[in-house]
Coordinates of C-alpha atoms and ligand atoms in Angstrom, one line a residue:
M172 CA -20.7 -20.0 20.2
K173 CA -17.4 -18.1 19.4
N174 CA -18.5 -15.2 17.2
I175 CA -16.1 -13.7 14.8
V176 CA -16.5 -10.1 13.3
I177 CA -14.4 -9.3 10.3
L178 CA -13.5 -5.7 9.4
I179 CA -12.7 -4.8 5.8
S180 CA -12.1 -1.7 3.6
G181 CA -11.9 -3.1 0.1
G182 CA -12.1 -6.2 -2.0
G183 CA -12.3 -8.5 1.0
S184 CA -10.6 -11.4 -0.6
N185 CA -9.0 -12.4 2.8
M186 CA -12.5 -12.2 4.4
A187 CA -13.9 -14.4 1.7
A188 CA -11.1 -16.9 2.1
I189 CA -11.8 -17.0 5.9
V190 CA -15.6 -17.5 5.3
R191 CA -15.0 -20.2 2.8
H192 CA -12.5 -22.0 5.0
A193 CA -14.9 -21.8 8.0
Q194 CA -17.5 -23.6 5.8
T195 CA -15.3 -26.3 4.4
A196 CA -13.4 -26.9 7.7
H197 CA -16.8 -27.0 9.6
W198 CA -15.8 -24.4 12.2
K199 CA -19.4 -24.4 13.5
Q200 CA -19.5 -28.1 14.3
R201 CA -15.8 -28.6 15.1
L202 CA -14.9 -25.4 16.9
G203 CA -18.3 -23.8 17.8
A204 CA -17.2 -20.7 15.8
Q205 CA -18.9 -18.6 13.2
V206 CA -18.4 -15.4 11.2
V207 CA -21.4 -13.3 12.4
A208 CA -20.7 -9.9 10.7
V209 CA -18.6 -8.1 8.2
I210 CA -18.1 -4.4 8.8
S211 CA -16.6 -1.9 6.3
N212 CA -15.6 1.7 6.7
K213 CA -16.2 2.2 3.0
A214 CA -19.7 1.8 1.4
G215 CA -18.2 0.6 -1.9
A216 CA -16.1 -2.2 -0.4
G217 CA -16.4 -5.1 -2.9
G218 CA -16.4 -7.7 -0.1
L219 CA -19.8 -6.5 1.3
A220 CA -21.7 -8.2 -1.6
F221 CA -19.9 -11.5 -1.0
A222 CA -20.8 -11.4 2.7
R223 CA -24.4 -10.6 2.0
E224 CA -24.6 -13.5 -0.5
Q225 CA -23.3 -15.8 2.3
G226 CA -26.1 -14.6 4.6
I227 CA -23.7 -12.8 6.9
A228 CA -24.8 -9.5 8.5
T229 CA -23.0 -6.5 7.1
A230 CA -22.6 -2.9 8.2
V231 CA -21.0 0.2 6.8
L232 CA -19.5 2.9 9.1
D233 CA -18.1 5.7 7.1
H234 CA -15.2 7.1 9.1
T235 CA -15.5 10.5 7.3
A236 CA -18.8 11.0 9.0
Y237 CA -17.2 11.2 12.5
P238 CA -15.5 14.2 14.0
S239 CA -12.5 12.3 15.4
R240 CA -10.7 9.0 15.3
E241 CA -11.9 8.3 18.9
A242 CA -15.5 9.0 17.9
F243 CA -15.3 6.6 14.9
D244 CA -13.7 3.9 17.0
A245 CA -16.3 4.2 19.7
A246 CA -19.1 3.8 17.1
L247 CA -17.2 0.9 15.5
M248 CA -16.9 -0.8 18.9
A249 CA -20.6 -0.5 19.5
E250 CA -21.4 -1.9 16.1
I251 CA -19.0 -4.8 16.6
D252 CA -20.3 -5.7 20.0
R253 CA -23.9 -5.5 18.8
H254 CA -23.2 -8.7 16.8
D255 CA -22.5 -10.8 19.9
P256 CA -25.1 -11.7 22.5
Q257 CA -22.5 -11.3 25.3
G258 CA -21.0 -8.2 23.7
Q259 CA -17.7 -10.0 23.6
P260 CA -16.9 -11.4 20.1
A261 CA -14.3 -14.2 20.4
L262 CA -12.2 -12.6 17.6
V263 CA -12.2 -9.3 15.8
V264 CA -10.4 -9.9 12.5
L265 CA -8.8 -7.1 10.5
A266 CA -8.7 -8.1 6.8
G267 CA -7.5 -5.3 4.7
F268 CA -9.0 -2.8 7.2
M269 CA -7.1 0.4 6.3
R270 CA -7.5 2.3 9.5
I271 CA -5.1 3.2 12.4
L272 CA -6.9 2.1 15.6
T273 CA -7.0 4.1 18.8
P274 CA -5.3 2.6 21.9
G275 CA -8.8 2.5 23.5
F276 CA -10.1 0.3 20.6
V277 CA -7.1 -2.0 20.9
A278 CA -7.5 -2.3 24.7
H279 CA -11.2 -3.1 24.4
Y280 CA -10.4 -6.2 22.2
A281 CA -7.1 -7.1 24.0
G282 CA -6.2 -10.7 23.1
R283 CA -9.0 -11.0 20.5
L284 CA -7.7 -8.6 17.8
V285 CA -5.7 -10.0 14.8
N286 CA -4.5 -8.5 11.6
I287 CA -2.8 -9.6 8.3
H288 CA -0.1 -7.3 6.9
P289 CA 1.4 -7.8 3.5
S290 CA 5.1 -8.0 4.5
L291 CA 7.4 -10.1 6.5
L292 CA 7.2 -8.2 9.7
P293 CA 9.0 -6.6 11.4
A294 CA 10.1 -5.4 7.9
F295 CA 8.0 -2.8 6.1
T296 CA 5.3 -1.7 8.5
G297 CA 2.8 0.8 7.1
L298 CA 1.8 1.3 3.5
N299 CA 3.3 0.5 0.0
T300 CA 5.0 -2.6 1.4
H301 CA 5.5 -4.3 -2.0
Q302 CA 7.1 -1.3 -3.8
R303 CA 9.3 -0.7 -0.8
A304 CA 10.4 -4.4 -0.9
L305 CA 11.2 -4.1 -4.6
D306 CA 13.1 -0.8 -4.0
E307 CA 15.2 -2.4 -1.4
G308 CA 16.1 -5.3 -3.7
C309 CA 14.5 -7.9 -1.5
Q310 CA 14.7 -11.4 -2.9
F311 CA 11.8 -12.6 -0.8
A312 CA 8.5 -11.0 0.3
G313 CA 5.5 -12.3 2.1
A314 CA 2.7 -11.7 4.6
T315 CA 2.3 -11.8 8.4
V316 CA -0.7 -12.6 10.6
H317 CA -0.1 -11.0 14.0
R318 CA -1.9 -9.9 17.1
V319 CA -2.7 -6.2 17.2
T320 CA -1.1 -3.9 19.8
P321 CA -1.3 -0.1 20.0
E322 CA 1.9 0.2 17.9
L323 CA 1.1 -0.1 14.1
D324 CA 1.9 -3.5 12.6
H325 CA 3.6 -4.8 15.7
G326 CA 2.4 -7.6 18.0
E327 CA 3.0 -11.3 18.4
I328 CA 3.5 -13.0 15.0
L329 CA 1.1 -15.9 14.6
A330 CA 1.9 -17.0 11.0
Q331 CA 4.0 -16.0 8.0
A332 CA 4.2 -16.9 4.4
V333 CA 7.2 -16.3 2.2
V334 CA 7.2 -15.8 -1.6
P335 CA 10.1 -15.2 -4.0
V336 CA 10.5 -11.8 -5.7
L337 CA 10.8 -12.7 -9.4
P338 CA 12.6 -10.8 -12.2
G339 CA 10.3 -8.2 -13.7
D340 CA 8.0 -8.1 -10.7
S341 CA 6.0 -4.9 -10.2
A342 CA 4.3 -4.0 -7.0
D343 CA 1.1 -5.4 -8.4
T344 CA 2.5 -8.8 -9.5
L345 CA 4.2 -9.2 -6.2
A346 CA 1.1 -8.2 -4.3
A347 CA -0.9 -10.8 -6.2
R348 CA 1.6 -13.5 -5.4
V349 CA 1.6 -12.6 -1.7
L350 CA -2.2 -12.4 -1.6
T351 CA -2.6 -16.0 -2.7
Q352 CA -0.5 -17.0 0.3
E353 CA -2.5 -14.6 2.6
H354 CA -5.6 -16.6 1.7
L355 CA -3.9 -19.8 3.0
I356 CA -2.3 -18.6 6.2
Y357 CA -5.0 -16.3 7.6
P358 CA -7.8 -18.9 7.9
R359 CA -5.4 -21.5 9.4
A360 CA -3.9 -19.0 11.9
L361 CA -7.5 -18.1 13.1
E362 CA -8.4 -21.8 13.3
R363 CA -5.4 -22.4 15.6
L364 CA -6.5 -19.5 17.8
L365 CA -10.1 -20.8 17.9
A366 CA -9.0 -24.3 18.8
G367 CA -7.0 -22.8 21.7
Ligands
GAR636 C1 -4.2 -7.5 1.8 O1 -3.0 -7.7 1.0 C2 -3.8 -7.2 3.2 O2 -2.7 -7.9 3.7 C3 -3.6 -5.7 3.1 O3 -4.6 -5.2 2.3 C4 -5.0 -6.3 1.4 C5 -6.5 -6.4 1.4 O4 -6.9 -7.3 0.5 N1 -3.6 -5.1 4.4 C6 -3.0 -4.0 4.8 O5 -2.2 -3.5 4.0 C7 -3.2 -3.6 6.2 N2 -2.3 -2.5 6.5 P1 -8.4 -7.9 0.6 O6 -9.3 -6.8 0.9 O7 -8.6 -8.5 -0.8 O8 -8.3 -9.0 1.7

């Protein structure tokens, strides 16, 4: 079985879209793949309730309880690997996981770590992507699914979606338009990876 662990920090709508797609597209039967755990660095993350309702194991690791980024990432690796019998989840999926990862973490999951970022990379790495796109007068915005490398928001692009920037858009209205597309491209990009 190809086990998938999803990391979140908040609402978890991308995680929910992946879980729902895995069900409707019969990942278990067709691809031998399943979401085995959802892990959050924030206890209040809304997505945790959804995961529990789906019968998926959940865990919270509060990064503020660790003395260093390395210590947190080491604990996170142990928690992730605990959810796979071989200690080697097929995919570790970052879905709104708002943490910068250490090189050691990225190396541990080399080739198995993917992220979604709310911009058309390589434009607008980092935070506040939608406001920055509006400030630059961009006519299009979007989202990118990419492999994770030690450099923030870099790595091979696996999928992108483009949306128009509309007159009167705020960062919030643009973010909502982009998010609907994230929910479409992320599950499909993962499915392509799982299908090899
Ligand atoms: C999504 O828009 C995702 O692309 C973004 O956070 C949101 C999480 O929403 N990720 C990043 O900004 C990563 N740097 P969700 O929790 O509802 O999936």
